[in-house]
Every structure is written in structure tokens, then in C-alpha cells.
Short mmCIF file of C-alpha atoms and ligand atoms in Angstrom, two decimals:
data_model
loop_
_atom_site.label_atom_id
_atom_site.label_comp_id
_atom_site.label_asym_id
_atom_site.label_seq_id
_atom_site.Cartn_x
_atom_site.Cartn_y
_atom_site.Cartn_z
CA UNK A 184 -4.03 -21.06 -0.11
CA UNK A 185 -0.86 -21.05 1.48
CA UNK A 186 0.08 -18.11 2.75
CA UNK A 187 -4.20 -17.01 4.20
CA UNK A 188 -4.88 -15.66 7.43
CA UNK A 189 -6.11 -18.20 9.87
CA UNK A 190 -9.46 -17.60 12.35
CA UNK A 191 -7.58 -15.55 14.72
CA UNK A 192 -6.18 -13.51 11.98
CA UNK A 193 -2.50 -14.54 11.94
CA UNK A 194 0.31 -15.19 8.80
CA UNK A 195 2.32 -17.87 10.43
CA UNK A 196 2.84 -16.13 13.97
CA UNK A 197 2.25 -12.70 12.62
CA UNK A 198 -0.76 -10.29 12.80
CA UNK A 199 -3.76 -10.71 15.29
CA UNK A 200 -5.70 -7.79 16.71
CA UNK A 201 -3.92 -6.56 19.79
CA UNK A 202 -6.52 -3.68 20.53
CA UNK A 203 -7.84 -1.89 23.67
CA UNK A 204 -11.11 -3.75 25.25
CA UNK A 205 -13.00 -0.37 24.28
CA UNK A 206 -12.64 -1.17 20.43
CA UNK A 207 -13.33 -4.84 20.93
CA UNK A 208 -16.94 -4.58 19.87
CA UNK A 209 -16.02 -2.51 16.25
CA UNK A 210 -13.39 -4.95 15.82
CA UNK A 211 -15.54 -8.12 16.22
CA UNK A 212 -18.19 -6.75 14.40
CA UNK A 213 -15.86 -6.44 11.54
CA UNK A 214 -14.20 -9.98 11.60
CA UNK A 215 -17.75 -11.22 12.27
CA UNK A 216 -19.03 -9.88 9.17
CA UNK A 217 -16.42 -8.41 6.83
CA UNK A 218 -16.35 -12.22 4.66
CA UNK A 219 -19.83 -12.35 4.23
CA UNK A 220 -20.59 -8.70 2.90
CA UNK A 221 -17.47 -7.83 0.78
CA UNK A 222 -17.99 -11.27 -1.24
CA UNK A 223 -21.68 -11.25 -1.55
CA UNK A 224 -22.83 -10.70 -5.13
CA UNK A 225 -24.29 -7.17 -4.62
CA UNK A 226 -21.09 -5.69 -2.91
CA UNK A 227 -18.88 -7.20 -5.57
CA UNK A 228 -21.27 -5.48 -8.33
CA UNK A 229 -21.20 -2.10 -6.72
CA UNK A 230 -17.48 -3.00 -6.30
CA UNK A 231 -16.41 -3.26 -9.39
CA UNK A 232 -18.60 -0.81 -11.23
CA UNK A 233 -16.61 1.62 -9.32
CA UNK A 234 -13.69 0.43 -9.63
CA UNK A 235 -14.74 0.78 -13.36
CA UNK A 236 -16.37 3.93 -13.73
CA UNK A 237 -15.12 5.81 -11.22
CA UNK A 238 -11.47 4.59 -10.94
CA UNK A 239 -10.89 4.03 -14.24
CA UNK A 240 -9.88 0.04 -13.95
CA UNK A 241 -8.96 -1.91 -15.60
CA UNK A 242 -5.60 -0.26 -15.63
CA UNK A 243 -3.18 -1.18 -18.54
CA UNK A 244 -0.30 -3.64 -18.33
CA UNK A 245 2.22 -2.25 -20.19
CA UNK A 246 4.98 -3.56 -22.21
CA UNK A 247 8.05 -1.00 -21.64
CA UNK A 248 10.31 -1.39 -24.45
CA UNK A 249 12.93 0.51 -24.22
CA UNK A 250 13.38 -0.40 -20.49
CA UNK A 251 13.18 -3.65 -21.86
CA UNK A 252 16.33 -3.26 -24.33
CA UNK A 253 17.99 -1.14 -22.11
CA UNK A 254 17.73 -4.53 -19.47
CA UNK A 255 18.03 -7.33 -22.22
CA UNK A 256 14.82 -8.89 -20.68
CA UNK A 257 10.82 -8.44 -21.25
CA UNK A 258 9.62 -5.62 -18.79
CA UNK A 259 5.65 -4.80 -18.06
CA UNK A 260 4.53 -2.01 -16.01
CA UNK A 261 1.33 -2.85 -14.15
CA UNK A 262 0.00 0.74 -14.70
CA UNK A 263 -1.57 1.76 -11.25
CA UNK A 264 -0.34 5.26 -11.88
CA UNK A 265 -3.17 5.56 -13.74
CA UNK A 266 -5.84 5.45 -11.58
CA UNK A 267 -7.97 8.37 -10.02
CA UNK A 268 -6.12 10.17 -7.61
CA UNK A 269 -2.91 8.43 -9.16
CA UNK A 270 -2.19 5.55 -6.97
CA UNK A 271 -3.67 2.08 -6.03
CA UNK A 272 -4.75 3.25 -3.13
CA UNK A 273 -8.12 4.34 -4.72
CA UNK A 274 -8.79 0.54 -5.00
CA UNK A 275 -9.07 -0.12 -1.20
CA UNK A 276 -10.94 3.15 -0.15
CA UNK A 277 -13.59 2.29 -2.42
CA UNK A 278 -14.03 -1.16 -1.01
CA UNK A 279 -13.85 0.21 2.35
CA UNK A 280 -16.49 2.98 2.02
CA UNK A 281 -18.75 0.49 0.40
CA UNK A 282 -18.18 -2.00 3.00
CA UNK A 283 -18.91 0.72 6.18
CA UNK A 284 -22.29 1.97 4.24
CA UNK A 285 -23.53 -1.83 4.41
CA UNK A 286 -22.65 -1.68 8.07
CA UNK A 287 -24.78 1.67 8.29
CA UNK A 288 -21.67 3.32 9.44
CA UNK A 289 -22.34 7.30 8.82
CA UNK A 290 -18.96 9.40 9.56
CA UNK A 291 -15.35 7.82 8.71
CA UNK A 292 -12.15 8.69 10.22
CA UNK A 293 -8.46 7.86 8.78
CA UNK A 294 -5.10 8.82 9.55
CA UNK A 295 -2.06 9.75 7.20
CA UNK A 296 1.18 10.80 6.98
CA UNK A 297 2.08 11.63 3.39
CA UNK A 298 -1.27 12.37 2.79
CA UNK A 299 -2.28 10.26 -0.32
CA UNK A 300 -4.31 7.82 2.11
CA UNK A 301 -5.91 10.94 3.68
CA UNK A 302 -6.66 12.23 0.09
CA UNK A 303 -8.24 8.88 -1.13
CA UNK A 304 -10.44 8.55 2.00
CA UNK A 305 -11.74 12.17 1.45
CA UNK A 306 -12.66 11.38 -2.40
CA UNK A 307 -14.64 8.45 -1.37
CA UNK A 308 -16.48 9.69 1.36
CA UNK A 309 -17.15 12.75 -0.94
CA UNK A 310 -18.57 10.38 -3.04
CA UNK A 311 -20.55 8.51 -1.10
CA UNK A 312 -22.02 11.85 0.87
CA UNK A 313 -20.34 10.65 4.27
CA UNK A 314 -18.57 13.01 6.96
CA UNK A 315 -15.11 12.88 7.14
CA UNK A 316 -12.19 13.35 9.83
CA UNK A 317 -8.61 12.67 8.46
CA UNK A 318 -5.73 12.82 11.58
CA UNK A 319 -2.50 13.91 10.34
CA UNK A 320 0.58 14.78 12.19
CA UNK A 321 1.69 18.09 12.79
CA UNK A 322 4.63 18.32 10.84
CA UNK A 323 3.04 16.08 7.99
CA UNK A 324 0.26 19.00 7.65
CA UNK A 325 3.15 21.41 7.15
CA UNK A 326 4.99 19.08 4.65
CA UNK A 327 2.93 17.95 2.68
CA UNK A 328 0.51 21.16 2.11
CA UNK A 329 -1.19 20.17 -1.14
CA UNK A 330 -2.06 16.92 -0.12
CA UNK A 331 -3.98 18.91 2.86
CA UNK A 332 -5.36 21.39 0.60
CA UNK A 333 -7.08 18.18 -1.38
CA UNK A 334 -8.45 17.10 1.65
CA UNK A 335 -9.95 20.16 2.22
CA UNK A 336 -11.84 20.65 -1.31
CA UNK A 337 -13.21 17.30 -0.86
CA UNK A 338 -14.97 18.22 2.51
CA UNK A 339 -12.97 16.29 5.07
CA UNK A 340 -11.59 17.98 8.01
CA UNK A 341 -7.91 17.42 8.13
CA UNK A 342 -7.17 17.15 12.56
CA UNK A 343 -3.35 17.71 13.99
CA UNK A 344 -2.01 15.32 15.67
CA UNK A 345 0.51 17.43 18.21
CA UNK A 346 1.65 14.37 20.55
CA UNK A 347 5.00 12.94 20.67
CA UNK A 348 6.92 13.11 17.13
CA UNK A 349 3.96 14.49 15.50
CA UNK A 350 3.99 12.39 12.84
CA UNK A 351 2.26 9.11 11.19
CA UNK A 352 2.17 7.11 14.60
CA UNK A 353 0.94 10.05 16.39
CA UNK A 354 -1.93 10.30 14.06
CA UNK A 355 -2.77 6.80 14.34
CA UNK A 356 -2.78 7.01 17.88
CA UNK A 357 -5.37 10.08 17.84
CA UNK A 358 -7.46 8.06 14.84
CA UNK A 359 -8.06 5.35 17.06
CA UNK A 360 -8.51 7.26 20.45
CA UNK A 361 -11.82 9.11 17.99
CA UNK A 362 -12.82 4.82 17.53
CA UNK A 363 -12.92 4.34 20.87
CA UNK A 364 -15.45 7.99 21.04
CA UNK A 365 -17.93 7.33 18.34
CA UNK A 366 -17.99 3.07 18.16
CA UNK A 367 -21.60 3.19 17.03
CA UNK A 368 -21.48 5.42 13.75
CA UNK A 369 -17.89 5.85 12.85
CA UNK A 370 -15.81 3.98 10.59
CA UNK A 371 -12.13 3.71 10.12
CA UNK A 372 -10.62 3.22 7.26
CA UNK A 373 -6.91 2.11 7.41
CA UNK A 374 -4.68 2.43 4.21
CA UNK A 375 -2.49 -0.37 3.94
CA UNK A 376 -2.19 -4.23 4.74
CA UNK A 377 -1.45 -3.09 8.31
CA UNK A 378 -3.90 -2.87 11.42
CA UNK A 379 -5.51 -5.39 13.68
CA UNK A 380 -7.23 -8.75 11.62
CA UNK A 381 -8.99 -8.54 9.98
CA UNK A 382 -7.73 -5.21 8.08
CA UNK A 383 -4.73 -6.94 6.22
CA UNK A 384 -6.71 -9.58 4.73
CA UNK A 385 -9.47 -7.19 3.80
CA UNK A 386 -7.17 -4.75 2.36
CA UNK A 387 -5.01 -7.47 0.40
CA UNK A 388 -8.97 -8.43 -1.29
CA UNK A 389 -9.35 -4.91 -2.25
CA UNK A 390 -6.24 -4.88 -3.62
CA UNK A 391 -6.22 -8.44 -5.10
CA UNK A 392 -7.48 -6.99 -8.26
CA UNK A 393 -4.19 -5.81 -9.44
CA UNK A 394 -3.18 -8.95 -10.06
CA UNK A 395 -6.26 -10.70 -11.11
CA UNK A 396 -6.15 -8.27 -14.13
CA UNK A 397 -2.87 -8.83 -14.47
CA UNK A 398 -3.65 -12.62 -15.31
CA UNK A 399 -6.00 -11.89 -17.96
CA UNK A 400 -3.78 -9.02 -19.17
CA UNK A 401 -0.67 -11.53 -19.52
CA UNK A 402 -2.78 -14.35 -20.68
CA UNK A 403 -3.80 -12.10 -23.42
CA UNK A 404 -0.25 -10.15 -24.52
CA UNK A 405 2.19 -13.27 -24.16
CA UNK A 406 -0.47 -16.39 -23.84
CA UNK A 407 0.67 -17.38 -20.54
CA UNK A 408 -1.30 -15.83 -17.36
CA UNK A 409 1.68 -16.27 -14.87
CA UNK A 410 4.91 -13.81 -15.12
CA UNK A 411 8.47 -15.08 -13.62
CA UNK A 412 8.54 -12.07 -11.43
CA UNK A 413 6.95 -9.39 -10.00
CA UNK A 414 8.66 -6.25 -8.24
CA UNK A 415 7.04 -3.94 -5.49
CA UNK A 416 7.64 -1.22 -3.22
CA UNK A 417 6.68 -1.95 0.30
CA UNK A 418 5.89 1.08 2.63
CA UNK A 419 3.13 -1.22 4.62
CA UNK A 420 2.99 -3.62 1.71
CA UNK A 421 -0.55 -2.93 -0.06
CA UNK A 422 0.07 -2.32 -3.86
CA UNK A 423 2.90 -4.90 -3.08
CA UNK A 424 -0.07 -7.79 -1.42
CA UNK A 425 -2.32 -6.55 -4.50
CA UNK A 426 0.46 -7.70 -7.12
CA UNK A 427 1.23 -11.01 -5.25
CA UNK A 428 -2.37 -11.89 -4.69
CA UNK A 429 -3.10 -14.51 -7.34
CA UNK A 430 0.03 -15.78 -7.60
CA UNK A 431 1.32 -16.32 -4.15
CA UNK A 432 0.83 -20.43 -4.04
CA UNK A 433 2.72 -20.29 -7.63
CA UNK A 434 6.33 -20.84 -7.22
CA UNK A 435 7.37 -20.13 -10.02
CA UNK A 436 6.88 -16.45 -9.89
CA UNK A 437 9.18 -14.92 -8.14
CA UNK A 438 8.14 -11.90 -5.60
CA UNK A 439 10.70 -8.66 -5.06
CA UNK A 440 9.83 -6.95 -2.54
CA UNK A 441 11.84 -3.23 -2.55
CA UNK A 442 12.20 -0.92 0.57
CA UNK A 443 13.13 2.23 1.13
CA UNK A 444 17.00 2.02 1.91
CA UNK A 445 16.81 6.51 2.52
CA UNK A 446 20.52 7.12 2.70
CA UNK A 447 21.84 3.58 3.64
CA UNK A 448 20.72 0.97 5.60
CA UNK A 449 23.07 1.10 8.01
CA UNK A 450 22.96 5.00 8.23
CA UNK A 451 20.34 5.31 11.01
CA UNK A 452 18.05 6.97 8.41
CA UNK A 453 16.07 4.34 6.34
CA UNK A 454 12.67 2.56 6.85
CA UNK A 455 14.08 -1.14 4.84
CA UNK A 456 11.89 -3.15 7.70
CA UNK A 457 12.25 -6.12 6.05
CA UNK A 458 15.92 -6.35 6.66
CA UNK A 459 16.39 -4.32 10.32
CA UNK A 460 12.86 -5.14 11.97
CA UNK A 461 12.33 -7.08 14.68
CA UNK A 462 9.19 -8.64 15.88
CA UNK A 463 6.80 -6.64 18.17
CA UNK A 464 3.74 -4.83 18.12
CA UNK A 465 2.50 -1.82 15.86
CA UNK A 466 -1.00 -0.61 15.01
CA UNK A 467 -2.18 -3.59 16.80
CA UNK A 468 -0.73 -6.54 15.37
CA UNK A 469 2.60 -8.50 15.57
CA UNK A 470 4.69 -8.14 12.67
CA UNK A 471 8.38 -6.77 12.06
CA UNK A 472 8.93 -2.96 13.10
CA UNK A 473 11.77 -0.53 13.27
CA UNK A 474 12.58 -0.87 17.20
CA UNK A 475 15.08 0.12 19.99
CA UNK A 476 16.40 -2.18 22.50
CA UNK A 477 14.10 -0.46 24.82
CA UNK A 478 11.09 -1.25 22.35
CA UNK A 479 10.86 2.23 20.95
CA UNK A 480 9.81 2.90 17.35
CA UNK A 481 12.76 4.09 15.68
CA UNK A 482 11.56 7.28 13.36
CA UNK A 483 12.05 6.00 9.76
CA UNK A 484 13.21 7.98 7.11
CA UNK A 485 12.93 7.79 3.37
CA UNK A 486 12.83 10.48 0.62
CA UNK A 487 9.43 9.16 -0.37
CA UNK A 488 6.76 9.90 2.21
CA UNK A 489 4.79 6.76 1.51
CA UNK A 490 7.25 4.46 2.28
CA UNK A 491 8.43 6.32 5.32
CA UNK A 492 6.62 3.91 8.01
CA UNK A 493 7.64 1.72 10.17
CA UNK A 494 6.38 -1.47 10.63
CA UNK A 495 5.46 -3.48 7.70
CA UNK A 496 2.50 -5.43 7.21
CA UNK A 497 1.95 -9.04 9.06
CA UNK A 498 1.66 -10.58 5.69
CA UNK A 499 4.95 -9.73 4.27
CA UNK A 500 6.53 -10.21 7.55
CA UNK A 501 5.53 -13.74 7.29
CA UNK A 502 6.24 -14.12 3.43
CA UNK A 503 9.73 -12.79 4.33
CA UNK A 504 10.38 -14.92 7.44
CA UNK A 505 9.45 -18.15 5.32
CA UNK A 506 11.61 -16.92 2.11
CA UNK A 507 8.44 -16.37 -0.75
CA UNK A 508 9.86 -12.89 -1.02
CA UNK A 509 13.07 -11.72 -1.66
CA UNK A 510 13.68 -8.42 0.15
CA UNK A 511 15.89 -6.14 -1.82
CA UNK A 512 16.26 -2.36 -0.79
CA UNK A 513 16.95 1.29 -2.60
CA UNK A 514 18.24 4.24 -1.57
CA UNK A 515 17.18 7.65 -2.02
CA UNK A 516 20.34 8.09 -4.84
CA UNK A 517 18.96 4.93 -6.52
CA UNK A 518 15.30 5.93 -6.45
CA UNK A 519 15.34 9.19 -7.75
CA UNK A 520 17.84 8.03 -10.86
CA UNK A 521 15.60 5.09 -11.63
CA UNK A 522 12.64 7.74 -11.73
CA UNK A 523 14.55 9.34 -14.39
CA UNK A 524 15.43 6.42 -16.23
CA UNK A 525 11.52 5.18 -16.55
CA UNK A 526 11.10 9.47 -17.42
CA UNK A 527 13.24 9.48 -19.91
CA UNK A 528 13.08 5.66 -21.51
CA UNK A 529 8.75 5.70 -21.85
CA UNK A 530 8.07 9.14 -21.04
CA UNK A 531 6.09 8.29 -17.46
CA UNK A 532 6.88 10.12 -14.24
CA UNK A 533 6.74 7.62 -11.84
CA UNK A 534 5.81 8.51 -7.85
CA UNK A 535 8.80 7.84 -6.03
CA UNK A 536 7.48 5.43 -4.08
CA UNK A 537 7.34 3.35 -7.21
CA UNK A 538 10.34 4.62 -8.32
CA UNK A 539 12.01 2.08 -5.24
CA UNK A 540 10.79 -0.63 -7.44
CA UNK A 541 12.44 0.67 -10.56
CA UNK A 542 15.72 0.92 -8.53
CA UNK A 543 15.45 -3.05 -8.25
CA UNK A 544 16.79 -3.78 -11.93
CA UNK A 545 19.90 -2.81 -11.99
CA UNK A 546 20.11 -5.10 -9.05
CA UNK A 547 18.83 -8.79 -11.12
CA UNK A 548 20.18 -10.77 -13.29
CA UNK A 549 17.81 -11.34 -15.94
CA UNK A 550 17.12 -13.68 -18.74
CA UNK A 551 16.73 -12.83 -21.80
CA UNK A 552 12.88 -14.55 -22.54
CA UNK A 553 12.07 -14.31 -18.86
CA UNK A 554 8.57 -11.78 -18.12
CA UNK A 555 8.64 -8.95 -15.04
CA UNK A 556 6.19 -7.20 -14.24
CA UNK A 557 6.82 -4.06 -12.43
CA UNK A 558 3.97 -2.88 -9.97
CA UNK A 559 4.02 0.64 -10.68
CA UNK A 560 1.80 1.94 -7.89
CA UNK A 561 1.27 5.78 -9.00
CA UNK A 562 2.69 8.40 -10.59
CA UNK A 563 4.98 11.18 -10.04
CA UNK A 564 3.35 14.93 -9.96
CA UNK A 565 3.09 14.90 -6.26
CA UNK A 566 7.40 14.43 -6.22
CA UNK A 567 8.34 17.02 -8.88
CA UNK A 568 9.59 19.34 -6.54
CA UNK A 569 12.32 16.45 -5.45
CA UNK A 570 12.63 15.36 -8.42
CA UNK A 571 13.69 19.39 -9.76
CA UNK A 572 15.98 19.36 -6.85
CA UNK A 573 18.07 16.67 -8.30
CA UNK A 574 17.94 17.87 -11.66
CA UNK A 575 19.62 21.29 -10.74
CA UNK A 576 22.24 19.98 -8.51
C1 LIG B 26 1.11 4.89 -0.19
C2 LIG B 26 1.88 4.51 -1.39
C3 LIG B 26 2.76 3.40 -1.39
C4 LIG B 26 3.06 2.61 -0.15
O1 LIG B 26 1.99 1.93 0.42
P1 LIG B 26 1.81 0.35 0.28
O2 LIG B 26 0.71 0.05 1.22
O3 LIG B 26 3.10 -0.28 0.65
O4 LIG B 26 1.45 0.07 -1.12
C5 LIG B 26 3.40 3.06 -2.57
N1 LIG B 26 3.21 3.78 -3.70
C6 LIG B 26 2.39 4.85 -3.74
C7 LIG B 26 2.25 5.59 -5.03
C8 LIG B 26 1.71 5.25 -2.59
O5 LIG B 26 0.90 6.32 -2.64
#
């Protein structure tokens, strides 16, 4: 494959493991072993029973249409909305939690900001009878209160973090000071393609199934297992890695990627990475980020809080720099309208993260026989109250 991680965990000249010596030992450990467990026949058993069982996968591919008139094209909705706890994100927790039992790992840590990370990390260690310490800024605890109350059902305990801008860096920053604390029984499980090697290629496995259905599902509904695009969101660029997967080395699919444009790009308040980072270092590896002259993380913004990060992860830095994907962004206006328009066209609320990648059609010229599939990475009851807000005004 083209576009793998190499030994020292790098995309091209992004990603690595730029950690403190304290967390070298976790962090070998993991790159040491993480191959060998996650594709050993029992893991991938317990692995996908889960994933079927308990997640409810496969999840449908979709064919959408009256988007589909409404665009002149064919459009499929890769239906990750559907999932327990309504996201993709489900997919990489539960490969995670398996992965830190067969390391004997007892108590597992996270961080988020908008919470759904936090929220999939406290289902799975709920399931698998495992303590649970979720760090979450300050102000995300007050913002995003139901997301903290789930956390709290499902047994975790949800830590402030109260440093700096007391947001999603902050937290990371107290998730991994708690590493450094407890290296022998404590496991951290990060929520996106983002993190020190070898977390983006683990997380892009996990998430690989999303498009390894989507094969079969394509194969089977228009008898050809390849589409000639797929569109993503990107906050770090997981549901985004788990579309691409399969299909990276096959040129003829084209890959959208769609950021979060928040009230312009060129306003000062967005979190399109893609298009205004700038190499340097964020949660430990070398990718693009959101930066000052001075090397200062520039707080992103974005009405949808899982998008609202900064950095991106190493792969799509690297599938950016070497033009597989084509970077297209959406603003908050754009989001929110194409939220209604997939509301009110097939009757699904989409999240409005996913709702970035519904903003992308108005935006391509399509062809009448050509196949897109949209990822659509989870669905919308957590963003009613924005969505209301819109709807009034
Ligand atoms: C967290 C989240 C995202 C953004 O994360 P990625 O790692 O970029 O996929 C997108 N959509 C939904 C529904 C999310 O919860």
C-alpha cells in the first residue's frame, strides 16, 4: 500500500511519536505489539462479534434518492449514524478496549472535548467492567452537559481540565500527564487518527471497516465494489481514514475531504486545517495544525464541536500534501442548510459534523451515472438545539 505508515510511524514526513521519555515504555510496548494482537484470529473474532452484536454493524449503505434527483447523480449514504451511541466512533473504542484487556491493562483514561469520544470510551469500558477517567475541559463540561451526564450513567468519572483555554488541548495535556502516573495499569484510549504512532494506523484499522463493508455493499447494489467518490468530514480525520481505507491505492475513486470552514476561512474563526495549517507538532506527532507565527495553537472554531480541533491527523496531512485528497471546506451557513436538506429530502437528521460533508455537493460537478458515497458519520439528536435555533430565526 501506498499511502502505510513506515517502521518509525511516519506518512511521507508526517506523524512519529514525539512523546516525553516517561511514556516511552507504554508507547513502545504498544508499537511493539499492537500488529500482532489486533490481527490475530482471536482478537479479530471478538472484534467483530462486537462490532456485530453490540454495535449493530454492518451498517446500511444507502441509496438516497431524492438527494440523488435533486443532484442529477447516484448518491449513497454510508449509514454510520446508525450505530450505538450514533457515530463511528463506537468502531474504534471497541477495538481499543479489546486491545488494552489483551495487554492486561485494568483502568483507561481518555480525553474529549465535545464529548462523544468521552461518551464512547465510557460505554466500552462499562462493558468490559473496566475503571474509567475521561479529562474534559472546563468549559467543554459546561457546554456540552448531556454528553457529561452520559458519562456519568456509564460509571466513568468525567475530570476538569482548568489549565490554559480549558478546552480539548488542555484535556489532552492532563490525559497524558495521568499516562505518565499509572504506566503499568492504565490505558489510553485516543479518539481519532491523531496521537503518537502507532495510534493513527491503529485507529485507521478500527475504522477500516467502514469501507470494507462498503465494498461488499456496492459490489452487491450496483455490481461494481469501487465508487467514483467518497466525501468526509475531517475533525482529526477518523470516519474520514475509515471511508478511504480500502480504496486509497485506487485512483479512480476520488477522496473529498470537508472541513469545518465556521464563519469563513479567512474570518479568524474556523478549524479548515487542511487549507491554513502549517507543519508542527500536536499530540505528539508532526502533521499540519492551526499555528501562530510564534508556534501557538490558534483556538479553532466551528459550530460543530467535533470538528472543532486543531491539528488534523498525520495521514491526511500527507494525503493532502501529495494531492489523493481534495480538501474542500463548509461553513457553519452551509452546514446547517445541508442538514436540512438531507432532513427534509430522506427524513434523517444528520450530526452536524456530517452535515460538513453534505455541504460538499452543491460544491461538484457531477455526472450523471457517476456513484458517491457520502460518509455519514452519525446522526443529529445531540445538535437539535442548533439546529431549532436556525429554524426560528
Ligand atoms: C467526532 C466526530 C467526527 C469527527 O471526528 P473524525 O475523527 O474526524 O471522524 C465526525 N462526525 C461525528 C458524528 C463525530 O462524532
Amino acid at each position: 500500500m501506498k499511502y502505510e505508515v513506515d517502521q518509525l510511524g511516519f506518512y511521507g514526513r508526517y506523524g512519529g511519536a514525539f512523546i516525553p521519555e516517561l511514556l516511552h515504555k507504554n508507547i513502545a510496548e504498544l508499537q511493539e505489539k499492537y500488529l500482532e494482537i489486533i490481527e490475530s484470529p482471536g482478537f479479530q473474532r471478538q472484534f467483530n462479534q462486537l462490532l456485530c452484536d453490540y454495535a449493530g454493524r454492518p451498517s446500511p449503505l444507502y441509496f438516497a434518492k431524492r438527494l440523488s434527483e435533486k443532484y442529477q447523480t447516484k448518491i449513497y449514504l454510508k449509514r454510520e449514524d446508525l450505530n450505538h451511541t450514533g457515530s463511528h466512533k463506537i468502531n474504534n473504542t471497541i477495538g481499543q478496549i479489546l486491545l488494552a484487556k489483551h495487554l492486561g491493562k485494568t483502568r483507561i483514561i481518555a480525553e474529549t472535548g465535545a464529548g462523544q469520544h468521552g461518551v464512547a470510551t465510557a460505554t466500552v469500558a462499562a462493558l468490559a467492567g473496566l475503571e474509567c477517567v475521561v479529562y474534559m475541559g472546563e468549559k467543554d463540561i459546561e457546554r456540552q452537559a448531556p454528553n457529561v451526564a452520559r458519562m456519568k450513567m456509564l460509571g466513568a468519572t468525567v475530570k476538569p481540565a482548568k489549565s490554559g483555554s480549558k478546552t480539548l488541548k488542555d484535556a489532552t495535556n492532563e490525559a497524558i500527564r495521568d499516562w505518565i502516573n499509572h504506566p503499568q495499569d492504565t490505558y489510553y484510549i485516543i479518539g481519532s487518527v491523531v496521537g503518537p504512532h502507532p495510534y493513527p494506523d491503529m485507529v485507521a484499522r478500527f475504522q477500516s471497516v467502514i469501507s470494507e463493508e462498503m465494498m461488499q455493499q456496492l459490489a452487491a447494489q450496483t455490481g461494481r465494489d469501487y465508487p467514483d467518490r467518497i466525501i468526509a468530514c475531517i475533525g482529526g480525520g477518523s470516519n474520514a481514514a475509515g471511508a478511504y481505507y480500502h480504496f486509497l491505492d485506487n485512483d479512480a475513486v476520488e477522496l473529498v475531504s470537508v472541513e469545518a470552514g465556521g464563519l469563513g476561512i479567512d474570518s479568524g474563526h474556523s478549524a479548515a486545517t487542511g487549507v491554513l495549517g502549517t507543519d508542527g507538532i500536536i499530540h505528539a506527532s508532526l502533521t499540519k495544525l492551526m499555528q501562530d507565527n510564534d508556534g501557538q495553537i490558534i483556538e479553532p472554531y466551528s459550530i460543530s464541536a467535533g470538528l472543532d480541533y486543531p491539528g488534523i491527523g498525520p495521514l491526511h496531512a500527507h494525503l493532502i500534501s501529495t494531492g489523493r485528497t481534495k480538501v474542500l471546506t463548509a461553513t457553519d451557513d452551509e452546514a446547517v442548510k445541508a442538514g436540512f436538506e438531507l432532513t427534509r429530502l430522506e427524513g434523517i437528521i444528520p450530526a452536524l459534523e456530517s452535515a460538513h460533508a453534505l455541504a460538499a455537493l452543491p460544491k461538484i460537478n457531477f455526472k450523471p451515472g457517476e456513484i458517491t458515497v457520502v460518509n455519514l458519520s452519525g446522526r443529529g439528536d445531540k445538535d437539535l438545539a442548533t439546529y431549532l435555533k436556525y429554524l426560528k430565526d
